[in-house]
Structure formats: structure tokens, C-alpha cells
Coordinates of C-alpha atoms in Angstrom, one line a residue:
X1 CA 34.7 195.4 179.6
X2 CA 38.0 197.3 179.9
X3 CA 37.9 201.0 180.5
X4 CA 38.5 203.2 177.5
X5 CA 40.7 206.3 177.5
X6 CA 38.9 209.5 177.7
X7 CA 41.4 211.6 175.5
X8 CA 40.8 212.2 171.9
X9 CA 41.7 209.5 169.5
X10 CA 45.0 209.9 167.6
X11 CA 44.5 210.6 163.9
X12 CA 46.0 208.4 161.3
X13 CA 49.5 209.4 160.1
X14 CA 49.4 207.5 156.8
X15 CA 46.8 206.5 154.3
X16 CA 44.3 208.6 152.3
X17 CA 42.9 210.5 155.1
X18 CA 44.1 213.9 156.3
X19 CA 45.6 214.1 159.7
X20 CA 43.9 216.0 162.5
X21 CA 46.1 218.2 164.7
X22 CA 46.6 217.1 168.2
X23 CA 45.5 220.5 169.5
X24 CA 42.1 220.0 168.0
X25 CA 39.3 219.3 170.5
X26 CA 36.8 216.5 170.1
X27 CA 35.0 216.5 166.7
X28 CA 31.3 216.6 166.6
X29 CA 29.6 213.6 165.1
X30 CA 28.2 214.7 161.6
X31 CA 25.7 211.9 161.7
X32 CA 22.3 212.9 163.0
X33 CA 21.0 211.3 166.2
X34 CA 18.1 209.7 164.3
X35 CA 20.3 208.2 161.6
X36 CA 19.7 204.5 161.2
X37 CA 22.1 201.7 160.6
X38 CA 22.5 202.8 157.1
X39 CA 24.4 205.9 158.1
X40 CA 28.0 205.9 157.1
X41 CA 30.9 205.6 159.4
X42 CA 33.3 208.5 159.5
X43 CA 36.7 207.7 157.9
X44 CA 38.5 208.4 161.2
X45 CA 36.7 205.6 163.1
X46 CA 39.0 203.1 164.7
X47 CA 38.0 199.5 164.8
X48 CA 39.4 197.7 167.9
X49 CA 39.9 194.0 167.7
X50 CA 39.2 191.8 170.8
X51 CA 36.0 193.4 171.8
X52 CA 34.0 191.0 174.0
X53 CA 30.9 191.2 171.9
X54 CA 32.6 191.4 168.6
X55 CA 31.3 194.9 168.1
X56 CA 32.9 197.9 166.7
X57 CA 34.5 200.1 169.5
X58 CA 35.2 203.7 168.9
X59 CA 37.9 205.3 171.0
X60 CA 41.6 205.1 171.6
X61 CA 43.6 202.1 170.2
X62 CA 43.9 199.2 172.7
X63 CA 47.2 198.9 174.6
X64 CA 47.8 195.4 173.3
X65 CA 48.5 196.5 169.6
X66 CA 48.7 199.3 167.1
X67 CA 45.7 200.9 165.7
X68 CA 44.1 199.3 162.7
X69 CA 42.6 201.6 160.1
X70 CA 39.8 200.4 158.0
X71 CA 38.9 202.7 154.9
X72 CA 35.4 203.7 154.6
X73 CA 33.0 201.4 152.8
X74 CA 32.4 202.1 149.2
X75 CA 29.3 204.1 148.4
X76 CA 26.6 201.9 147.0
X77 CA 24.4 203.2 144.3
X78 CA 23.7 203.4 140.6
X79 CA 26.8 203.1 138.2
X80 CA 26.3 206.7 137.2
X81 CA 27.0 208.0 140.8
X82 CA 30.3 209.8 141.1
X83 CA 32.9 209.0 143.7
X84 CA 32.5 211.4 146.6
X85 CA 35.4 213.2 148.5
X86 CA 36.8 211.6 151.5
X87 CA 35.2 213.8 154.0
X88 CA 31.8 214.0 152.2
X89 CA 28.9 212.3 153.7
X90 CA 27.1 209.8 151.4
X91 CA 23.3 209.8 151.7
X92 CA 20.8 207.7 149.9
X93 CA 19.0 209.5 147.1
X94 CA 18.8 209.9 143.3
X95 CA 22.0 209.7 141.2
X96 CA 23.6 212.8 140.1
X97 CA 23.4 213.9 136.5
X98 CA 26.6 215.1 134.7
X99 CA 26.9 218.7 134.2
X100 CA 26.4 220.0 130.7
X101 CA 29.6 220.7 128.6
X102 CA 30.5 224.5 128.3
X103 CA 30.0 226.0 124.9
X104 CA 32.7 225.9 122.3
X105 CA 33.5 229.6 122.6
X106 CA 33.0 232.7 124.7
X107 CA 29.2 233.5 124.8
X108 CA 28.3 236.5 122.9
X109 CA 26.3 239.4 124.5
X110 CA 27.1 238.1 127.9
X111 CA 24.3 237.9 130.5
X112 CA 21.8 235.1 131.2
X113 CA 20.1 235.6 127.8
X114 CA 23.2 234.9 125.7
X115 CA 23.0 232.0 123.3
X116 CA 25.3 229.5 122.0
X117 CA 26.3 230.0 118.3
X118 CA 24.0 228.3 115.7
X119 CA 25.4 226.1 113.0
X120 CA 23.9 225.5 109.5
X121 CA 22.4 222.2 108.8
X122 CA 24.1 219.9 106.4
X123 CA 23.3 220.7 102.8
X124 CA 21.1 218.4 100.7
X125 CA 21.5 217.9 97.0
X126 CA 19.1 220.7 96.1
X127 CA 20.9 223.0 98.6
X128 CA 24.2 222.4 96.9
X129 CA 22.8 223.1 93.5
X130 CA 21.0 226.3 94.7
X131 CA 23.9 227.8 96.4
X132 CA 26.1 227.0 93.5
X133 CA 23.6 228.7 91.1
X134 CA 23.4 231.6 93.5
X135 CA 27.2 232.0 93.2
X136 CA 26.8 232.6 89.4
X137 CA 24.8 235.7 90.2
X138 CA 26.4 236.8 93.5
X139 CA 30.0 235.4 93.5
X140 CA 31.1 234.3 96.9
X141 CA 27.8 233.3 98.2
X142 CA 28.7 229.5 98.3
X143 CA 32.0 230.2 100.1
X144 CA 30.2 232.2 102.7
X145 CA 27.6 229.5 103.3
X146 CA 30.3 226.9 103.7
X147 CA 32.2 228.9 106.3
X148 CA 35.1 230.1 104.1
X149 CA 34.4 233.7 104.7
X150 CA 37.7 235.2 103.7
X151 CA 37.5 233.7 100.2
X152 CA 33.8 234.6 100.0
X153 CA 34.5 238.3 100.8
X154 CA 37.3 238.2 98.1
X155 CA 35.1 237.0 95.4
X156 CA 32.3 239.3 96.4
X157 CA 34.6 242.4 96.4
X158 CA 36.1 241.5 93.1
X159 CA 32.5 241.2 91.6
X160 CA 31.7 244.5 92.8
X161 CA 34.7 245.9 91.1
X162 CA 33.9 244.2 87.8
X163 CA 30.2 245.3 88.1
X164 CA 31.2 249.0 88.6
X165 CA 33.7 248.9 85.7
X166 CA 30.9 247.3 83.4
X167 CA 28.5 250.1 84.5
X168 CA 30.9 252.7 83.6
X169 CA 31.7 251.1 80.4
X170 CA 28.0 250.9 79.5
X171 CA 27.4 254.5 80.3
X172 CA 30.3 255.5 78.1
X173 CA 28.8 253.6 75.1
X174 CA 25.4 255.0 75.7
X175 CA 26.8 258.7 75.9
X176 CA 28.6 258.0 72.5
X177 CA 27.0 255.0 70.6
X178 CA 29.4 255.4 67.8
X179 CA 32.3 254.3 69.9
X180 CA 30.9 250.8 70.1
X181 CA 32.3 250.3 66.5
X182 CA 35.9 251.4 67.3
X183 CA 38.6 248.8 66.6
X184 CA 39.8 249.3 70.1
X185 CA 36.4 248.9 71.8
X186 CA 35.7 245.7 69.6
X187 CA 39.1 244.2 70.5
X188 CA 38.5 244.9 74.2
X189 CA 35.2 243.3 74.1
X190 CA 36.7 240.1 72.6
X191 CA 39.5 239.9 75.2
X192 CA 37.3 240.8 78.0
X193 CA 34.6 238.3 77.2
X194 CA 37.0 235.5 76.8
X195 CA 38.6 236.4 80.2
X196 CA 35.3 236.7 82.0
X197 CA 34.0 233.5 80.5
X198 CA 37.0 231.6 81.9
X199 CA 36.7 233.3 85.2
X200 CA 33.0 232.5 85.7
X201 CA 33.6 228.9 84.8
X202 CA 36.3 228.6 87.4
X203 CA 34.1 230.5 89.8
X204 CA 31.2 228.0 89.5
X205 CA 33.6 225.1 89.9
X206 CA 35.2 226.5 93.0
X207 CA 31.9 227.3 94.6
X208 CA 30.6 223.7 94.1
X209 CA 33.8 222.3 95.6
X210 CA 33.5 224.6 98.5
X211 CA 30.2 223.1 99.5
X212 CA 31.8 219.6 99.9
X213 CA 29.5 217.6 97.6
X214 CA 31.4 214.5 98.6
X215 CA 29.4 214.3 101.7
X216 CA 26.3 213.8 99.6
X217 CA 25.0 210.3 98.8
X218 CA 26.2 208.8 95.5
X219 CA 23.0 209.7 93.7
X220 CA 23.1 213.3 94.9
X221 CA 26.8 213.7 93.8
X222 CA 25.9 212.4 90.3
X223 CA 22.8 214.7 90.1
X224 CA 24.6 217.9 91.4
X225 CA 27.6 217.2 89.2
X226 CA 25.7 217.0 86.0
X227 CA 23.6 220.2 86.8
X228 CA 26.7 222.1 88.0
X229 CA 28.5 221.1 84.6
X230 CA 25.5 222.4 82.7
X231 CA 25.6 225.6 84.8
X232 CA 29.3 226.0 84.0
X233 CA 28.6 225.9 80.3
X234 CA 25.5 228.1 80.7
X235 CA 27.4 231.0 82.3
X236 CA 29.8 231.2 79.5
X237 CA 27.1 231.6 76.9
X238 CA 26.5 235.4 77.3
X239 CA 30.2 236.1 77.1
X240 CA 30.5 233.8 74.0
X241 CA 27.7 235.9 72.3
X242 CA 29.4 239.2 73.1
X243 CA 32.7 237.9 71.6
X244 CA 31.0 236.6 68.6
X245 CA 29.0 240.0 68.2
X246 CA 32.4 241.8 68.2
X247 CA 34.0 239.4 65.8
X248 CA 31.1 239.7 63.4
X249 CA 31.3 243.5 63.7
X250 CA 34.9 243.5 62.8
X251 CA 34.4 241.3 59.8
X252 CA 31.7 243.8 58.6
X253 CA 34.1 246.8 59.1
X254 CA 36.7 244.9 56.8
X255 CA 34.4 246.2 54.0
X256 CA 35.2 249.8 54.8
X257 CA 38.6 251.1 53.9
X258 CA 40.9 251.6 56.9
X259 CA 42.0 255.0 55.3
X260 CA 40.5 257.2 52.8
X261 CA 39.8 255.8 49.3
X262 CA 43.0 255.4 47.3
X263 CA 41.2 256.4 44.2
X264 CA 40.6 259.8 45.7
X265 CA 43.8 261.3 46.8
X266 CA 42.2 264.7 47.6
X267 CA 40.3 263.0 50.5
X268 CA 41.4 264.5 53.9
X269 CA 42.1 262.3 57.1
X270 CA 39.1 262.0 59.6
X271 CA 39.5 264.2 62.7
X272 CA 37.7 263.2 65.9
X273 CA 37.0 266.9 66.8
X274 CA 35.7 267.6 63.4
X275 CA 34.8 264.5 61.4
X276 CA 32.8 266.3 58.8
X277 CA 35.6 268.8 57.8
X278 CA 33.6 271.9 58.9
X279 CA 30.5 271.0 56.6
X280 CA 27.1 271.8 57.6
X281 CA 25.7 269.0 55.3
X282 CA 27.2 265.8 54.2
X283 CA 26.0 263.9 51.1
X284 CA 25.9 260.1 50.6
X285 CA 25.1 258.4 47.4
X286 CA 23.0 255.3 48.1
X287 CA 23.2 252.7 45.2
X288 CA 21.2 249.7 44.5
X289 CA 23.2 247.4 42.1
X290 CA 21.8 244.9 39.8
X291 CA 24.4 242.2 39.2
X292 CA 22.0 239.3 38.2
X293 CA 23.6 236.1 36.8
X294 CA 22.4 236.8 33.3
X295 CA 24.0 240.2 33.0
X296 CA 27.5 241.3 32.6
X297 CA 28.9 243.7 35.1
X298 CA 27.1 245.9 37.6
X299 CA 24.2 248.2 36.7
X300 CA 23.2 250.9 39.1
X301 CA 19.5 250.8 38.9
X302 CA 18.7 252.7 41.9
X303 CA 20.5 255.9 42.7
X304 CA 19.5 258.3 45.6
X305 CA 21.6 261.1 47.2
X306 CA 20.9 261.5 50.9
X307 CA 21.8 265.1 52.0
X308 CA 22.0 265.2 55.8
X309 CA 22.2 268.2 58.1
X310 CA 25.0 267.2 60.5
X311 CA 23.5 269.3 63.3
X312 CA 19.7 268.5 63.1
X313 CA 19.8 265.2 61.1
X314 CA 17.1 266.7 58.7
X315 CA 17.6 264.8 55.4
X316 CA 16.6 265.3 51.8
X317 CA 16.6 262.4 49.4
X318 CA 17.3 263.2 45.7
X319 CA 16.1 260.4 43.5
X320 CA 17.8 260.3 40.1
X321 CA 16.2 258.3 37.2
X322 CA 18.3 255.4 36.1
X323 CA 17.5 256.5 32.4
X324 CA 18.7 260.0 32.8
X325 CA 20.7 260.6 29.6
X326 CA 23.7 262.3 28.6
X327 CA 24.9 263.5 32.0
X328 CA 28.0 265.8 32.2
X329 CA 31.2 265.5 34.3
X330 CA 33.4 267.9 36.1
X331 CA 36.0 269.9 34.2
X332 CA 38.8 267.9 36.0
X333 CA 37.4 264.5 35.2
X334 CA 39.0 262.3 32.5
X335 CA 35.5 261.4 31.4
X336 CA 34.8 265.2 30.6
X337 CA 37.5 265.1 28.0
X338 CA 36.0 261.9 26.6
X339 CA 32.4 263.2 26.5
X340 CA 32.5 267.0 26.5
X341 CA 28.9 267.3 25.4
X342 CA 27.6 264.7 27.9
X343 CA 27.9 260.9 28.3
X344 CA 27.4 259.3 24.9
X345 CA 25.7 262.4 23.6
X346 CA 26.2 261.0 20.1
X347 CA 23.7 258.2 20.8
X348 CA 20.1 259.4 20.8
X349 CA 18.9 256.4 22.8
X350 CA 22.0 255.7 24.9
X351 CA 24.2 257.2 27.5
X352 CA 22.0 256.4 30.5
X353 CA 23.0 257.3 34.0
X354 CA 23.1 253.7 35.2
X355 CA 25.8 252.8 32.5
X356 CA 28.3 255.2 33.9
X357 CA 29.8 252.9 36.6
X358 CA 30.3 250.0 34.4
X359 CA 31.7 252.1 31.5
X360 CA 34.5 253.3 33.7
X361 CA 35.1 249.8 34.9
X362 CA 35.4 248.6 31.3
X363 CA 38.0 251.2 30.3
X364 CA 40.3 251.6 33.3
X365 CA 42.9 253.3 31.0
X366 CA 40.8 256.5 31.4
X367 CA 42.2 256.9 34.8
X368 CA 38.9 256.7 36.8
X369 CA 37.0 253.8 38.2
X370 CA 33.2 253.2 38.3
X371 CA 32.5 254.6 41.8
X372 CA 34.5 257.9 41.2
X373 CA 32.9 258.3 37.7
X374 CA 29.3 257.9 39.0
X375 CA 30.0 260.2 42.1
X376 CA 31.4 262.9 39.7
X377 CA 28.6 262.7 37.3
X378 CA 25.9 263.0 40.0
X379 CA 27.8 265.8 41.8
X380 CA 27.9 267.7 38.6
X381 CA 24.2 267.1 37.9
X382 CA 23.0 268.1 41.2
X383 CA 25.3 271.0 42.1
X384 CA 26.3 269.1 45.3
X385 CA 29.5 267.4 46.2
X386 CA 28.9 263.7 46.8
X387 CA 31.1 262.9 49.7
X388 CA 30.7 259.1 50.0
X389 CA 28.9 256.3 48.3
X390 CA 27.6 252.9 49.6
X391 CA 26.3 250.2 47.1
X392 CA 24.4 247.0 47.9
X393 CA 23.3 244.4 45.5
X394 CA 19.6 244.2 45.1
X395 CA 19.5 240.6 46.2
X396 CA 21.7 241.4 49.1
X397 CA 19.2 244.1 50.1
X398 CA 16.5 241.5 50.0
X399 CA 18.4 239.4 52.4
X400 CA 18.8 242.4 54.6
X401 CA 15.1 243.0 54.8
X402 CA 14.7 239.3 55.7
X403 CA 17.3 239.7 58.4
X404 CA 15.3 242.3 60.2
X405 CA 12.0 240.4 59.9
X406 CA 10.5 242.3 56.9
X407 CA 9.3 245.9 56.3
X408 CA 5.9 247.2 56.9
X409 CA 4.9 249.1 53.7
X410 CA 1.7 251.1 52.9
X411 CA 1.1 249.7 49.5
X412 CA -1.2 252.2 47.8
X413 CA -2.2 250.1 44.8
X414 CA -2.0 246.6 43.9
X415 CA 1.5 245.8 42.4
X416 CA 1.8 243.0 39.9
X417 CA 5.3 241.6 39.3
X418 CA 7.1 239.0 37.1
X419 CA 7.3 238.9 33.4
X420 CA 5.6 241.4 31.3
X421 CA 2.1 241.1 32.5
X422 CA 2.8 240.3 36.2
X423 CA 2.2 236.6 36.0
X424 CA 4.5 235.8 39.2
X425 CA 2.2 237.5 41.7
X426 CA 0.5 240.5 43.1
X427 CA 1.2 242.6 46.1
X428 CA -2.2 243.6 47.4
X429 CA -2.9 247.2 48.4
X430 CA -2.9 248.1 52.1
X431 CA -0.4 248.1 55.1
X432 CA 1.5 244.9 54.8
X433 CA 4.7 243.5 56.2
X434 CA 6.7 242.4 53.1
X435 CA 9.6 240.0 53.1
X436 CA 12.7 240.6 51.1
X437 CA 11.5 239.1 47.8
X438 CA 8.3 241.1 48.0
X439 CA 10.1 244.3 48.9
X440 CA 12.4 243.8 45.9
X441 CA 9.4 243.3 43.6
X442 CA 7.7 246.3 45.1
X443 CA 10.7 248.5 44.3
X444 CA 11.5 247.3 40.9
X445 CA 8.3 246.2 39.2
X446 CA 7.3 248.1 36.0
X447 CA 4.3 246.2 35.3
X448 CA 1.5 248.6 34.5
X449 CA 3.8 251.5 35.6
X450 CA 7.1 253.0 34.6
X451 CA 10.5 253.9 36.0
X452 CA 9.3 257.1 37.8
X453 CA 6.5 255.2 39.7
X454 CA 9.0 252.7 40.9
X455 CA 11.3 255.4 41.9
X456 CA 8.6 256.8 44.3
X457 CA 8.3 253.2 45.7
X458 CA 12.0 252.8 46.2
X459 CA 12.2 256.0 48.3
X460 CA 9.5 254.5 50.5
X461 CA 11.4 251.4 51.0
X462 CA 14.4 253.4 52.1
X463 CA 12.4 255.4 54.4
X464 CA 10.7 252.4 55.9
X465 CA 14.2 250.7 56.4
X466 CA 15.6 253.8 58.1
X467 CA 12.4 254.1 60.4
X468 CA 12.0 250.4 61.3
X469 CA 15.7 249.2 61.6
X470 CA 15.9 250.4 65.2
X471 CA 18.9 249.5 67.4
X472 CA 17.0 246.7 69.3
X473 CA 16.0 245.1 65.9
X474 CA 19.6 245.4 64.6
X475 CA 21.0 243.9 67.8
X476 CA 18.5 241.0 67.8
X477 CA 19.3 240.0 64.2
X478 CA 22.9 241.2 63.9
X479 CA 24.4 238.0 62.5
X480 CA 21.9 237.8 59.8
X481 CA 22.4 241.6 58.9
X482 CA 26.2 241.1 58.8
X483 CA 25.8 238.2 56.4
X484 CA 23.4 240.2 54.2
X485 CA 25.5 243.4 54.3
X486 CA 28.7 241.4 53.1
X487 CA 26.9 240.4 49.9
X488 CA 28.3 242.7 47.2
X489 CA 28.6 245.5 49.6
X490 CA 30.9 248.4 48.6
X491 CA 31.7 251.7 50.1
X492 CA 34.3 254.4 50.3
X493 CA 33.3 255.5 53.8
X494 CA 36.5 255.4 55.9
X495 CA 36.6 253.3 58.9
X496 CA 37.4 256.1 61.2
X497 CA 34.3 257.8 60.3
X498 CA 31.9 255.0 61.3
X499 CA 31.5 256.0 64.9
X500 CA 30.5 259.5 63.8
X501 CA 28.2 258.0 61.1
X502 CA 26.5 255.9 63.8
X503 CA 25.7 258.9 65.8
X504 CA 24.5 260.9 62.7
X505 CA 22.3 258.0 61.8
X506 CA 20.6 258.2 65.2
X507 CA 19.8 261.8 64.5
X508 CA 18.4 261.1 61.0
X509 CA 16.1 258.5 62.5
X510 CA 14.3 261.1 64.6
X511 CA 14.5 263.9 62.2
X512 CA 12.4 264.9 59.2
X513 CA 13.1 263.2 55.8
X514 CA 11.9 264.8 52.7
X515 CA 12.3 263.8 49.1
X516 CA 12.7 265.4 45.6
X517 CA 12.4 263.4 42.4
X518 CA 13.5 264.6 39.0
X519 CA 10.6 263.1 37.0
X520 CA 8.1 264.3 34.5
X521 CA 6.6 266.8 34.1
X522 CA 9.3 268.7 36.0
X523 CA 12.3 266.9 34.4
X524 CA 12.4 265.0 31.2
X525 CA 15.2 262.3 31.5
X526 CA 15.7 262.3 27.7
X527 CA 16.3 266.1 27.6
X528 CA 17.0 267.2 31.1
X529 CA 17.2 270.9 32.1
X530 CA 20.3 270.9 34.2
X531 CA 20.0 274.3 35.7
X532 CA 16.5 273.6 36.8
X533 CA 17.7 270.5 38.6
X534 CA 20.3 272.5 40.5
X535 CA 17.6 275.0 41.5
X536 CA 15.2 272.3 42.7
X537 CA 18.1 270.9 44.8
X538 CA 18.9 274.3 46.3
X539 CA 15.2 274.8 47.2
X540 CA 14.8 271.6 48.8
X541 CA 17.9 272.1 51.0
X542 CA 16.6 275.6 52.1
X543 CA 13.3 274.0 53.3
X544 CA 15.2 271.2 55.0
X545 CA 17.2 273.7 56.8
X546 CA 14.1 275.7 57.8
X547 CA 14.8 278.7 55.7
X548 CA 12.3 280.3 53.5
X549 CA 12.6 279.1 49.8
X550 CA 12.5 282.1 47.4
X551 CA 11.0 281.6 44.0
X552 CA 13.7 281.4 41.4
X553 CA 13.3 281.9 37.7
X554 CA 9.6 281.3 38.2
X555 CA 9.8 277.9 39.7
X556 CA 8.9 276.6 43.0
X557 CA 9.7 273.0 43.7
X558 CA 8.4 270.9 46.5
X559 CA 10.7 268.7 48.5
X560 CA 8.9 265.7 47.1
X561 CA 9.4 266.7 43.4
X562 CA 5.9 268.1 42.9
X563 CA 4.8 270.1 39.9
X564 CA 6.4 273.5 39.7
X565 CA 4.4 276.7 39.8
X566 CA 5.6 278.6 36.7
X567 CA 5.1 282.4 36.5
X568 CA 3.6 283.8 33.4
X569 CA 6.1 286.6 33.3
X570 CA 9.1 284.5 33.9
X571 CA 9.4 281.5 31.6
X572 CA 12.1 278.9 32.1
X573 CA 15.5 280.3 30.9
X574 CA 16.4 277.0 29.4
X575 CA 14.2 276.1 26.5
X576 CA 14.0 272.4 25.6
X577 CA 13.5 270.5 22.4
X578 CA 10.8 268.3 21.5
X579 CA 9.8 266.4 24.7
X580 CA 8.8 262.7 24.7
X581 CA 5.3 261.6 25.4
X582 CA 4.0 262.0 28.9
X583 CA 4.6 259.1 31.1
X584 CA 1.5 256.8 31.1
X585 CA 1.4 256.6 34.9
X586 CA 2.1 260.1 36.2
X587 CA 3.8 260.2 39.6
X588 CA 0.8 260.6 41.9
X589 CA 3.1 260.8 45.0
X590 CA 4.5 264.2 44.1
X591 CA 2.7 266.3 46.8
X592 CA 3.6 269.9 47.9
X593 CA 5.5 270.2 51.2
X594 CA 5.1 266.7 52.4
X595 CA 7.6 264.6 54.4
X596 CA 8.6 261.1 53.3
X597 CA 6.5 259.7 56.2
X598 CA 3.5 261.6 55.0
X599 CA 3.9 260.5 51.4
X600 CA 4.5 256.8 52.1
X601 CA 1.9 256.6 55.1
X602 CA 4.4 255.5 57.6

């Protein structure tokens, strides 16, 4: 075998292997001594052809030819094994596993315990419906869930602004309940309700779309679409109710004159800072009209004056008999010239108080209409100025009672009604909830009684209505109440006064209500003592104000119209002529110093 050169082998100049500098010394063999035949051959191994034994000769290239370079054999192993570097030693062993992919963003928190961000699971059909429904209460929730955070925060912030505005508006209404009937407030409610209804409809639709319901299966898309459609309609219902409430209120307010009554040119405009014109008491004439189909015109069968203290709400009801005869009118009234001695004084059995309204309506040439004529006659009779009136037809009143669900009345004795002998039915004694028809019969029946007894029942009906028609009841039945109130409802209360009237009504509800009746034996309707009526009125008002009521002209009258206590040394200054026979059913409700609640057993 020829001798080999002892110098270092010359590194390859071309190929995929790095060249070794000539100055480098002999390189140690990286293969261990105990490596078997499976050990790899270094890439710088030079194979000499022409060896006698055909073996591989490591060393300098032979002189007979140039060096031949053989690339290293391919690494055998499983397909998953990666290709090694040229100078890397390949050893048998398990295949390498690929390194995990880095997270999709910088790790939060740093350190070895930092976690990769968590992503929400795909929504199911129920999840899409639930998140959409939640957006109806918390706008923006669905957008936040779907990853549209900017839009979600915009919706959430807008909702917060609307909520704060609604709370401020609500507190403003609660601090001044009467402002709810302002024309500007009602118009604002209608416009605001319509705007919010459309906005909430669009919100639900956008929230549903943001949750990508198209990724659901076909059945889920159908179910969620139907449910969300119903939800879109449902969220508009409260706003539609509010708009309808405002519209109904506006239609009711159309019955009130926008300005003062044209028939009363002396009426002064309403001032917000002093709506009652400096008065300590304001007087309302409450009329129950009877306009039955078999009667011509309107007869005012129920007439009561409510004198209200504007500071405390304490109220006195003055009930006037419908058959009070020959009333007088003020000096400036055209009817005073027509009847200087009293209304139809020339007729012994005519000239009833409930005929005054219709008489003025039948003769418009006198220059005064029915409401003004009746107000003037009652003002002159009581010695009080009647400020405003309100008339409701009897059948409209029955509908009003039905609208609030009936009235609870303490019926003291059985009341028969219908015909002369009460053949239509009987209202049994005891505390009962009466419907509209029963309340109407309770207040109007004269079977076994007379006008004066039914006057006492009528005041109990008014007191029960004032007590039981609470704001929640009115709101719950508002549409029915409006429909009933429109029925032959007439008034001269100006519209600008309504908000102040509502606040006054709330005072009356919690205040003391007393009653004075001008019935026998105190007052005989066929031959009334007009001065005595005025004294009774003055005494009742003093008691309502809390002042001591002095005895005047030997008479002490109770707020409920009880029997006067006459002094032996001070007879009545106004002698009367022969009086009619005593009423067959004396008014047993005339009790000294009792409120209406005590008299009627509320």
C-alpha cells in the first residue's frame, strides 16, 4: 500500500462545506472511539479511488488525480425529523417535535405565569337571543360580546345620558305633578316617545346583526330571527303607550278653554306665580246634569259648591237642593231685571234652581248663557263668589265610576230603585263596591225617601270618588276615564290653570272635607231664609280654616248642616211664612262637627 502524506488534508474549495484555513491544525475526530459502523462520516472525509482493498481511505488526495468529494449521506429516520446543519452530528434517537407556535400578541403581565388571551366560544342560538335581549336593557352589551368594543361603548354611553335625562325629567314631574298636563310637556312626551321607539328598534336589530347570526345553522337562524323580530316590536310597546297616554290627555284638555271663558270678560289671565289671584279660597261649582233622551235640554239635578283652602286643601261642600225656589241674582245680572223678586217668583210651585241653566239657554237674547246664569244665582245665594264650574252628565258619571273599577260605599240602609215602588232592584245595606249604574241609583233614588236624603247620599259619592280615585288608579284606567269624561263634560276652567288645579287636588285628597246642607228643618226650599244660608256658609268656612265660629243671630250651624241651636233671647231675624210639611224622611246624616269621612263611613 503506498504511503500517505502526513500533512493535513486540504479542505474543499467548492461545494456546500465551509473551508478550513490552512493554518488550522489537525481537527479532532468528533466521533467517539466506541462508535460503531452506524457512526456518521464527517463531511470533510475524502474518498480515494484506487485503494487495493476497495476501502475508504482518509488522508491527502492521491497524486494520480484530483480529490473527489462525496457529500454526507442523508440522515435516515422518521419523516418528521428535520434536516440537520452541515456540521451537526446525527445520532440515532426519537424524532424531534416541532416547537409550539408563539402567541398572537405580546404576553400580558410578563413572567413565567403570563397566559395567552382567552377567546369566547362561538354563540349558540340561545346565546344570540339572550345577548340580543340583554341589549334591550343594557344597550351595547351585544356589541361588546361580539368584539365591537368601540361601538358597544358608544351605545352604553348614550344610554347613560338618556337614563340620566329621564331621571331628571321624572324628578321634575314628581316635584310639580301639575306640570304633567302642560301642553309643552305632553308634546315633548309624544315626540320623545316616537324617537326612542325607533331608536330602540334599530338598537335591537343592530345588536342582533353584530352577533353574526349567519354562522348559526339554518334552523337557528329562523328561530332567532323570529324571536328578535318579536323583541323589536315588544321594546316599542312602552313608548307607544306613553305616546298614547299623552295624546289622550291632550284630547281631554280640548274640553278646557285655552283662555278664559269668553262669556266672562272680567276673568283675568292666569299667572304662574299666583294662579289663584291672591285668593285664600277658590270655589268650584260641581254639577251633575240630567240629559236623558226623554227630556228636553239639561237639568242640573245635583249642585254642590266645593270651597277649597288653597294653602291647606281643607274643603267645605255646600249642597244646594235642586228644588230651591225663587233664587235671586246679582244686581248686574240681566236676569235680575227679568226677575227682581226672585226666579219665577210669580209661580208658587215653579222657579226651581235646577231650571235656571236651561232657562238662560232657551232665551239667549237676555245676554247671559246657562253656566253664567247658574253661577250668578248660586253665588248670590251663598254669599260666595263661584270662580269656576264643571258639569258631567249623570250617565257619563256612571261610566267614570266603571272606569276606575267602582266605588266602595257604606250603604247605611237598603236603597230601592226603579219606578215608584223600587221594582228595578235594591242596594243592600253595608260596605259594598258599587258599579256605575248602582252608584247612579244610590245617588238619585227617591223611593221611600226624598230629595234631601239623596243629597246626603250624593255628597258621600263625591267624597268616595275624591278619596278612591288615587293617581295609580287613574293612570291604570286612564283611557277609560278620558272616554267617560268626554261625555257631556263642560267647564270654564282655563287650560293654563290645570297644572295648579292638579296640585290643589292632591292637597284636597289628604285634607279634611266637611259638608253643609241647606235642608229642613234648617232651610225650607220653598221659602228659604237667604240671610241664614249666608251665615251658615260663613260659619262652616271659619271652622274649615280652624278659627272659632262665633254664634251669630242665635244660630250655630254644623259643617254637615246639622240642626241649629237657637237662643231663646235671639230669635231668627227673618220670619218666614207658613212652612211646608216636614219631610217624611228627615236627614239623619246631619251630625254636629263631623267630617265627610265620618258621616259617610269611609
